[in-house]
Coordinates of C-alpha atoms and ligand atoms in Angstrom, one line a residue:
M1 CA 0.0 0.0 0.0
N2 CA 1.4 3.4 -1.0
N3 CA 1.5 5.5 2.3
D4 CA 1.4 8.7 0.3
T5 CA -2.3 8.3 -0.5
V6 CA -5.6 9.0 1.2
T7 CA -8.6 6.7 0.5
I8 CA -12.0 8.2 0.3
I9 CA -14.8 5.6 0.7
D10 CA -18.4 6.2 -0.2
N11 CA -20.2 4.3 2.6
N12 CA -23.4 4.2 0.5
T13 CA -22.0 2.4 -2.5
G14 CA -18.7 1.1 -1.2
K15 CA -16.8 2.7 -4.0
Q16 CA -13.3 4.0 -3.2
L17 CA -11.0 6.6 -4.5
V18 CA -7.3 6.4 -3.7
C19 CA -6.0 10.0 -3.8
P20 CA -2.4 10.8 -4.0
I21 CA -0.9 13.1 -1.3
K22 CA 1.2 15.9 -2.9
R23 CA 3.9 17.5 -0.9
G24 CA 5.5 20.9 -1.5
T25 CA 8.8 22.3 -0.2
H26 CA 7.2 23.5 3.0
G27 CA 3.8 23.4 4.5
H28 CA 0.8 21.1 4.8
P29 CA 0.6 18.3 2.2
V30 CA -2.5 18.4 -0.1
I31 CA -4.8 15.7 -1.1
D32 CA -5.1 15.5 -5.0
C33 CA -8.9 14.8 -5.3
Q34 CA -9.3 15.7 -9.0
D35 CA -10.6 12.3 -9.8
L36 CA -13.4 12.6 -7.3
P37 CA -16.2 13.4 -9.7
K38 CA -15.1 10.8 -12.2
T39 CA -14.7 7.9 -9.6
L40 CA -17.3 8.7 -6.9
G41 CA -19.5 11.3 -8.7
M42 CA -19.0 13.9 -6.0
F43 CA -17.3 17.3 -5.5
T44 CA -15.7 18.6 -2.4
F45 CA -17.6 21.3 -0.4
D46 CA -15.3 24.1 0.9
P47 CA -17.0 27.5 1.4
A48 CA -14.6 30.3 1.5
F49 CA -11.8 27.9 0.4
M50 CA -10.8 27.3 4.0
T51 CA -9.1 24.1 3.1
T52 CA -8.4 24.2 -0.6
A53 CA -5.1 24.6 -2.4
S54 CA -6.1 26.2 -5.7
C55 CA -2.7 26.1 -7.4
E56 CA 1.0 25.2 -7.2
S57 CA 3.0 28.2 -6.7
A58 CA 6.8 29.0 -6.1
I59 CA 6.5 32.6 -5.1
T60 CA 5.4 33.1 -1.5
Y61 CA 5.1 30.8 1.5
I62 CA 3.2 31.4 4.7
D63 CA 3.2 29.3 7.8
G64 CA 0.3 30.7 9.8
D65 CA 1.0 28.8 12.9
E66 CA 4.7 29.6 13.1
G67 CA 4.2 33.2 11.8
I68 CA 6.6 32.7 8.8
L69 CA 6.4 34.6 5.6
L70 CA 8.9 33.9 2.8
Y71 CA 9.2 35.6 -0.6
R72 CA 10.9 33.1 -2.9
G73 CA 12.4 31.5 0.1
Y74 CA 13.7 34.6 1.8
P75 CA 12.3 35.5 5.2
I76 CA 10.3 38.8 5.4
E77 CA 12.3 39.8 8.4
E78 CA 15.6 40.0 6.3
L79 CA 14.0 41.6 3.2
A80 CA 12.5 44.3 5.4
V81 CA 15.8 45.5 6.6
K82 CA 18.2 44.5 3.7
S83 CA 16.2 45.1 0.5
S84 CA 14.5 48.0 -1.2
Y85 CA 11.0 47.7 -2.5
L86 CA 12.1 47.5 -6.2
E87 CA 14.6 44.8 -5.3
V88 CA 11.8 42.8 -3.7
C89 CA 9.8 43.4 -6.8
Y90 CA 12.6 41.9 -8.9
L91 CA 12.7 39.0 -6.6
L92 CA 8.9 38.3 -6.7
L93 CA 8.8 38.6 -10.5
Y94 CA 11.9 36.7 -11.5
G95 CA 12.5 34.4 -8.6
E96 CA 16.1 35.4 -7.7
L97 CA 17.7 38.4 -6.0
P98 CA 19.2 40.7 -8.6
T99 CA 23.0 41.4 -9.3
C100 CA 23.9 45.0 -9.3
Q101 CA 23.7 45.1 -13.2
Q102 CA 20.3 43.4 -13.1
M103 CA 19.0 45.8 -10.5
D104 CA 20.2 48.8 -12.5
D105 CA 18.6 47.5 -15.6
F106 CA 15.3 46.6 -13.9
T107 CA 15.1 50.1 -12.3
L108 CA 15.6 51.7 -15.6
A109 CA 12.9 49.4 -17.2
V110 CA 10.4 50.3 -14.5
K111 CA 11.1 54.0 -15.0
K112 CA 10.8 53.8 -18.7
Y113 CA 7.1 53.1 -18.1
T114 CA 6.1 55.6 -15.3
L115 CA 4.3 58.0 -17.7
V116 CA 0.6 57.5 -18.4
H117 CA -1.2 58.2 -21.7
E118 CA -2.8 61.6 -21.6
G119 CA -6.1 60.1 -22.8
L120 CA -6.4 58.4 -19.5
L121 CA -7.0 61.8 -17.8
H122 CA -10.5 61.9 -19.3
F123 CA -11.4 58.9 -17.2
Y124 CA -10.4 60.7 -14.0
R125 CA -12.5 63.7 -15.1
G126 CA -15.6 61.6 -15.2
F127 CA -15.5 60.8 -11.5
R128 CA -17.3 62.9 -8.8
H129 CA -15.3 65.1 -6.5
D130 CA -15.9 62.7 -3.6
A131 CA -15.3 59.4 -5.4
H132 CA -13.2 56.9 -3.5
P133 CA -9.6 56.5 -5.0
M134 CA -10.2 52.8 -5.0
A135 CA -13.1 53.2 -7.3
M136 CA -11.0 55.5 -9.5
L137 CA -8.2 52.9 -9.4
V138 CA -10.5 50.0 -10.5
G139 CA -11.7 52.2 -13.4
V140 CA -8.5 53.7 -14.6
I141 CA -6.5 50.5 -14.4
G142 CA -9.3 48.7 -16.1
A143 CA -9.4 51.4 -18.8
M144 CA -5.7 50.8 -19.5
S145 CA -6.5 47.4 -21.0
G146 CA -7.4 49.3 -24.1
Y147 CA -4.0 51.2 -24.4
Y148 CA -1.1 48.9 -25.1
P149 CA -1.6 46.9 -28.3
D150 CA 2.2 46.0 -28.4
A151 CA 1.6 43.6 -25.4
L152 CA -1.6 41.8 -26.2
D153 CA -0.3 38.3 -26.6
I154 CA -0.5 36.8 -23.1
K155 CA 1.2 33.6 -24.3
N156 CA 4.3 35.6 -25.2
P157 CA 6.7 36.0 -22.2
E158 CA 8.1 39.2 -23.5
H159 CA 4.6 40.7 -23.7
R160 CA 3.8 39.5 -20.3
N161 CA 7.0 41.0 -18.9
R162 CA 6.2 44.4 -20.6
S163 CA 2.6 44.3 -19.0
A164 CA 4.1 43.6 -15.6
L165 CA 6.6 46.4 -15.8
R166 CA 4.0 48.8 -16.9
L167 CA 1.6 47.9 -14.3
M168 CA 4.2 48.3 -11.5
A169 CA 5.4 51.6 -12.9
K170 CA 2.0 53.1 -13.8
M171 CA 0.2 52.1 -10.7
S172 CA 2.2 54.8 -8.8
T173 CA 1.3 57.5 -11.2
V174 CA -2.3 56.5 -11.5
A175 CA -2.7 56.2 -7.7
A176 CA -1.0 59.6 -6.9
N177 CA -3.2 61.3 -9.5
C178 CA -6.4 59.9 -7.9
H179 CA -5.5 61.9 -5.0
R180 CA -4.6 65.0 -7.0
Y181 CA -7.8 64.9 -8.9
L182 CA -9.9 64.8 -5.8
I183 CA -8.2 67.7 -4.2
G184 CA -8.2 69.7 -7.4
R185 CA -4.4 69.8 -8.0
P186 CA -3.1 69.5 -11.5
F187 CA -2.1 66.0 -12.7
A188 CA 1.5 65.2 -11.8
H189 CA 4.1 63.7 -14.0
P190 CA 6.6 61.2 -12.7
R191 CA 10.2 62.2 -12.0
N192 CA 12.5 59.6 -13.1
D193 CA 15.5 61.0 -11.3
L194 CA 13.9 60.0 -8.0
G195 CA 13.6 56.5 -6.5
Y196 CA 10.3 54.5 -6.6
V197 CA 9.0 55.7 -3.2
E198 CA 10.3 59.3 -3.5
N199 CA 8.7 59.7 -6.9
F200 CA 5.3 58.5 -5.5
M201 CA 5.6 60.9 -2.6
N202 CA 6.6 63.7 -5.0
M203 CA 3.6 63.0 -7.2
M204 CA 1.3 62.9 -4.2
F205 CA 2.3 66.1 -2.5
S206 CA 4.2 68.4 -4.9
I207 CA 2.7 71.5 -6.1
P208 CA 3.8 73.4 -9.3
S209 CA 4.5 76.6 -7.5
E210 CA 7.1 75.4 -5.1
P211 CA 9.5 72.5 -4.7
Y212 CA 8.5 69.6 -2.5
Q213 CA 10.7 68.8 0.4
L214 CA 11.2 65.0 0.4
N215 CA 11.2 63.5 3.9
E216 CA 13.6 60.7 4.6
T217 CA 11.7 59.4 7.6
A218 CA 8.4 59.2 5.6
N219 CA 10.0 57.6 2.6
R220 CA 11.7 54.9 4.8
A221 CA 8.4 54.1 6.5
L222 CA 6.5 53.9 3.2
E223 CA 9.3 51.7 1.7
L224 CA 8.8 49.2 4.5
I225 CA 5.0 49.2 4.0
L226 CA 5.4 48.5 0.3
I227 CA 7.9 45.6 1.1
L228 CA 5.6 44.0 3.7
H229 CA 2.5 44.2 1.4
A230 CA 4.2 43.1 -1.8
D231 CA 2.8 39.6 -1.9
H232 CA 0.8 37.2 0.3
E233 CA 0.2 34.0 -1.7
Q234 CA -3.4 33.0 -2.6
N235 CA -5.3 35.8 -0.5
A236 CA -8.7 37.0 -1.9
S237 CA -7.4 39.6 -4.3
T238 CA -4.7 37.4 -5.7
S239 CA -7.0 34.6 -6.2
T240 CA -9.4 37.0 -8.0
V241 CA -6.5 38.0 -10.3
R242 CA -5.7 34.3 -11.0
L243 CA -9.5 33.5 -11.5
A244 CA -9.8 36.3 -14.0
G245 CA -6.5 35.4 -15.6
S246 CA -7.5 31.8 -16.1
S247 CA -10.1 32.9 -18.7
Q248 CA -7.1 34.5 -20.6
A249 CA -8.5 38.0 -19.9
H250 CA -6.2 41.1 -20.4
P251 CA -3.7 41.5 -17.6
F252 CA -4.8 45.0 -16.8
S253 CA -8.4 44.0 -16.4
C254 CA -7.3 41.0 -14.2
I255 CA -5.5 43.5 -11.9
A256 CA -8.5 45.8 -11.9
A257 CA -10.4 42.8 -10.6
G258 CA -7.8 42.3 -7.9
I259 CA -8.0 46.0 -6.9
A260 CA -11.8 45.6 -6.5
T261 CA -11.5 42.7 -4.2
L262 CA -8.7 44.4 -2.2
W263 CA -11.0 47.3 -1.5
G264 CA -13.2 45.4 1.0
P265 CA -12.7 46.1 4.8
A266 CA -12.0 42.4 5.5
H267 CA -9.0 42.6 3.2
G268 CA -7.1 45.8 2.2
G269 CA -9.7 48.2 3.2
A270 CA -8.9 47.4 6.8
N271 CA -6.0 50.0 7.0
E272 CA -8.6 52.7 6.3
A273 CA -11.3 51.1 8.6
V274 CA -8.7 51.0 11.5
I275 CA -8.4 54.8 11.5
R276 CA -12.1 55.4 11.1
M277 CA -12.6 53.1 14.2
L278 CA -10.0 55.1 16.1
Q279 CA -11.6 58.3 15.2
D280 CA -14.9 56.8 16.3
I281 CA -13.5 55.9 19.7
E282 CA -12.7 59.6 20.3
D283 CA -10.8 59.1 23.6
P284 CA -8.4 56.4 25.1
K285 CA -10.7 56.1 28.1
N286 CA -13.5 54.9 25.9
V287 CA -11.6 52.0 24.4
Y288 CA -12.5 49.5 27.2
N289 CA -16.2 49.9 26.6
Y290 CA -16.0 50.3 22.9
I291 CA -14.4 46.8 22.3
K292 CA -17.3 45.1 24.1
R293 CA -19.3 45.2 20.9
F294 CA -16.8 43.0 19.1
K295 CA -17.1 40.3 21.7
D296 CA -20.9 40.1 21.5
K297 CA -21.9 36.7 20.0
D298 CA -25.1 38.4 18.3
S299 CA -23.1 41.1 16.6
S300 CA -21.0 40.6 13.4
V301 CA -18.9 43.7 13.8
R302 CA -15.2 43.1 14.0
L303 CA -12.3 44.9 15.6
M304 CA -10.5 46.3 12.6
G305 CA -6.9 45.5 12.2
F306 CA -7.1 42.4 14.3
G307 CA -7.2 38.7 13.3
H308 CA -6.2 36.9 10.1
R309 CA -7.4 34.0 8.1
V310 CA -4.0 32.3 8.0
Y311 CA -1.9 33.8 10.9
K312 CA -3.3 32.2 14.0
N313 CA -0.4 33.1 16.3
Y314 CA 1.0 36.4 15.0
D315 CA 1.4 38.2 11.7
P316 CA 5.1 38.4 11.1
R317 CA 4.6 41.6 9.1
A318 CA 2.8 43.1 12.1
K319 CA 5.8 42.3 14.3
I320 CA 8.1 44.1 11.9
I321 CA 5.9 47.1 11.3
R322 CA 4.9 47.4 15.0
E323 CA 8.4 48.3 16.0
S324 CA 8.7 50.7 13.0
C325 CA 5.3 52.2 14.0
H326 CA 6.3 52.9 17.6
Q327 CA 9.7 54.3 16.5
L328 CA 8.1 56.5 13.9
L329 CA 5.5 57.9 16.4
H330 CA 8.3 58.6 18.8
E331 CA 10.5 60.2 16.1
L332 CA 7.6 62.4 14.9
N333 CA 6.8 63.2 18.6
A334 CA 3.3 62.0 17.8
E335 CA 2.8 59.4 20.5
H336 CA 0.6 61.9 22.5
L337 CA -1.7 62.9 19.7
P338 CA -5.1 61.6 20.5
L339 CA -5.5 59.2 17.6
F340 CA -2.3 57.5 18.4
E341 CA -2.9 57.3 22.2
I342 CA -6.2 55.6 21.3
A343 CA -4.4 53.1 19.1
L344 CA -1.8 52.3 21.7
E345 CA -4.5 51.8 24.3
L346 CA -6.5 49.6 22.1
E347 CA -3.5 47.5 21.3
R348 CA -2.8 47.2 25.0
I349 CA -6.4 46.3 26.1
A350 CA -7.0 43.9 23.3
L351 CA -3.8 42.0 23.8
E352 CA -4.8 41.4 27.5
D353 CA -8.4 40.5 26.8
E354 CA -9.5 36.9 27.1
Y355 CA -11.8 37.0 24.1
F356 CA -8.9 38.0 21.7
I357 CA -6.4 35.8 23.5
E358 CA -8.6 32.7 23.3
R359 CA -9.3 33.2 19.6
K360 CA -5.7 34.1 18.8
L361 CA -6.6 37.5 17.5
Y362 CA -3.6 39.8 17.3
P363 CA -3.1 43.1 15.6
N364 CA -2.4 42.4 11.9
V365 CA -0.2 44.4 9.4
D366 CA -3.0 46.8 8.6
F367 CA -3.5 47.9 12.2
Y368 CA 0.0 49.4 12.2
S369 CA 0.1 50.4 8.5
G370 CA -3.0 52.5 9.0
I371 CA -1.4 54.2 12.0
I372 CA 1.9 54.8 10.1
L373 CA 0.2 56.3 7.0
S374 CA -1.9 58.5 9.2
A375 CA 1.2 59.7 11.1
L376 CA 2.9 60.4 7.6
G377 CA -0.1 62.7 6.7
I378 CA -1.2 60.4 3.9
P379 CA -5.0 61.1 3.3
L380 CA -7.2 58.4 4.8
N381 CA -9.0 57.6 1.5
M382 CA -5.6 56.8 -0.1
F383 CA -4.5 54.0 2.4
T384 CA -5.9 51.1 0.5
A385 CA -4.7 52.5 -2.9
I386 CA -1.1 52.4 -1.3
F387 CA -1.8 48.7 -0.4
A388 CA -2.8 48.2 -4.1
L389 CA 0.4 49.9 -5.3
S390 CA 2.5 47.6 -3.3
R391 CA 0.5 44.4 -4.1
T392 CA 0.6 45.1 -7.9
V393 CA 3.9 43.3 -8.1
G394 CA 2.5 40.2 -6.3
W395 CA -0.6 40.2 -8.5
V396 CA 1.5 40.3 -11.7
S397 CA 4.0 37.7 -10.5
Q398 CA 1.2 35.3 -9.6
W399 CA -0.6 36.0 -12.9
S400 CA 2.6 35.5 -14.9
E401 CA 3.4 32.2 -13.0
M402 CA -0.1 31.0 -13.9
M403 CA 0.3 31.9 -17.6
E404 CA 3.4 29.8 -17.8
E405 CA 1.4 26.7 -16.8
P406 CA 1.5 24.4 -19.8
N407 CA -2.1 23.1 -19.1
L408 CA -3.8 26.3 -18.0
R409 CA -7.5 25.7 -17.6
I410 CA -10.3 28.1 -16.8
A411 CA -11.0 28.1 -13.0
R412 CA -14.5 27.0 -12.3
P413 CA -15.7 26.1 -8.9
R414 CA -18.8 24.0 -8.4
Q415 CA -21.7 24.4 -6.0
L416 CA -24.1 22.5 -3.8
Y417 CA -27.5 23.4 -5.2
I418 CA -30.2 23.9 -2.6
G419 CA -32.8 25.7 -4.6
A420 CA -36.2 24.5 -5.8
A421 CA -36.3 21.1 -7.3
Q422 CA -37.2 20.9 -11.1
R423 CA -40.7 21.9 -11.5
K424 CA -43.2 22.7 -14.3
F425 CA -43.6 26.4 -15.5
V426 CA -47.1 27.7 -14.6
P427 CA -48.6 30.3 -17.0
M428 CA -49.1 33.8 -15.3
E429 CA -52.8 33.7 -15.4
K430 CA -52.9 30.3 -13.5
R431 CA -50.5 31.4 -10.6
Ligands
CMC501 N1 -12.8 41.1 15.9 C1 -13.6 40.4 16.7 N2 -13.7 39.0 16.6 C2 -13.0 38.4 15.6 C3 -12.2 39.2 14.6 C4 -12.1 40.6 14.8 N3 -11.4 41.3 14.1 N4 -11.7 38.3 13.7 C5 -12.1 37.1 14.1 N5 -13.0 37.1 15.1 C6 -13.6 36.0 15.8 C7 -14.7 35.4 15.0 O1 -16.0 36.0 15.3 C8 -14.7 34.0 15.5 O2 -15.3 33.9 16.7 P1 -16.1 32.6 17.2 O3 -15.2 31.5 17.2 O4 -16.7 33.0 18.5 O5 -17.2 32.4 16.2 C9 -13.2 33.7 15.7 O6 -12.6 35.0 16.0 C10 -12.5 33.1 14.5 O7 -12.5 34.0 13.3 P2 -12.8 33.5 11.8 O8 -14.3 33.9 11.4 O9 -12.5 32.2 11.6 O10 -11.8 34.4 11.1 P3 -11.6 34.5 9.4 O11 -10.4 33.7 9.1 O12 -12.9 34.1 8.8 O13 -11.5 36.1 9.3 C11 -10.5 38.2 9.0 C12 -10.3 36.7 9.1 C13 -9.1 38.9 8.7 C14 -11.4 38.5 7.8 C15 -11.1 38.7 10.4 O14 -10.3 38.4 11.4 C16 -11.5 40.2 10.3 O15 -12.6 40.5 9.8 N6 -10.5 41.1 10.8 C17 -10.9 42.5 10.8 C18 -10.5 43.0 9.4 C19 -9.0 43.1 9.1 O16 -8.2 43.6 9.9 N7 -8.6 42.6 7.9 C20 -7.3 42.7 7.5 C21 -6.6 41.3 7.3 S1 -4.8 41.5 7.2 C22 -4.5 42.3 5.7 C23 -5.0 41.5 4.5 O17 -4.5 40.3 4.4 O18 -5.8 42.0 3.6

């Protein structure tokens, strides 16, 4: 008997299926049950994909119990202190850390694509003055699917690479200009003499009438946020990008689908929701009573910035960013501003509360990234757009990996139908 199998037996019919167990480099083995419908005439039932491995991937590894996150095998803790965001992008996209020459070439290649077509500005102008930047990002990035006829062949690796570089480069210009449009500033052009983060900050905050003073502390903090959010294996938005990509849709529209998914408060929208919640608390002395509502069995409201589907001990990104967050608040002398006092009090109380301890609910990366972005003066409605900026490389890396699969098939989950049984149509006059 092969030990690397699991046998599924249908107790009604006695039929059996021997399923191979597949083992990856790290992590839980998976049961390959692809023959289930053919052999037993059944599907698996796994709402919210709690136990389903949807693909093979060599990009990112998470061990939720141990709090481990690896990009291409490298621990996030090391990348956070030793790498730049663009170096991490290279690693995620191509699988290896770059040499000096490769890094220079890559940086130049990204810069080459930072400008956006002037025609896109019309799309911005169609939005209301109070539109959410994520709505604009979904629309403008989706619209870009119609702009680059030189990279339409998704089977061609060169075309795919061009699309990947374009998306990473242009996302920064598109995101910054969402903010500028909403506050009535003229559209900004990228400055290719600046680094990736500096260029983004310059496009966000510069005005034509005076030079913008770049701030080293702010740039460093933002760079860390970008590194920590760059990829996170098969999360909701990445799975959406893969699902859309499996139909062989245009990469820009696949990324637009990913942006739409990221927007939700259970996912990337949490960084914005955290700050709205802190504002709602108003005073550190209200924290104790405020969090009672999250523990109520009959309520579905959740403490924003706490908990994670995969990390059940701690989020390693949160551990890194927590330190940087406390240091930044200290450096900016912002620890005693009311919003941050509330955040620190909430962190303290929730970490000592039985409800959160029992359920292994710890602050996640977005609890701290929300606080950092707020301390840096980034407008609240731009927080999730910055998450999208950072995650673009993860999305395109995962999309590219999927497009290389020799037997790529359209993704198509099944269902357990619980609706009406087949019945006869009754003409309207007889109902
Ligand atoms: N506040 C209060 N209770 C919670 C929370 C929370 N934030 N998160 C989970 N729980 C409770 C949940 O009600 C359940 O309780 P019980 O066992 O009594 O029914 C228990 O903890 C287990 O939770 P779960 O439903 O299995 O958790 P999940 O894996 O379905 O949800 C989550 C994960 C991230 C959606 C959820 O924790 C949440 O909504 N957190 C707040 C939103 C947030 O911060 N999201 C950002 C995630 S990190 C960035 C990213 O990856 O996008």
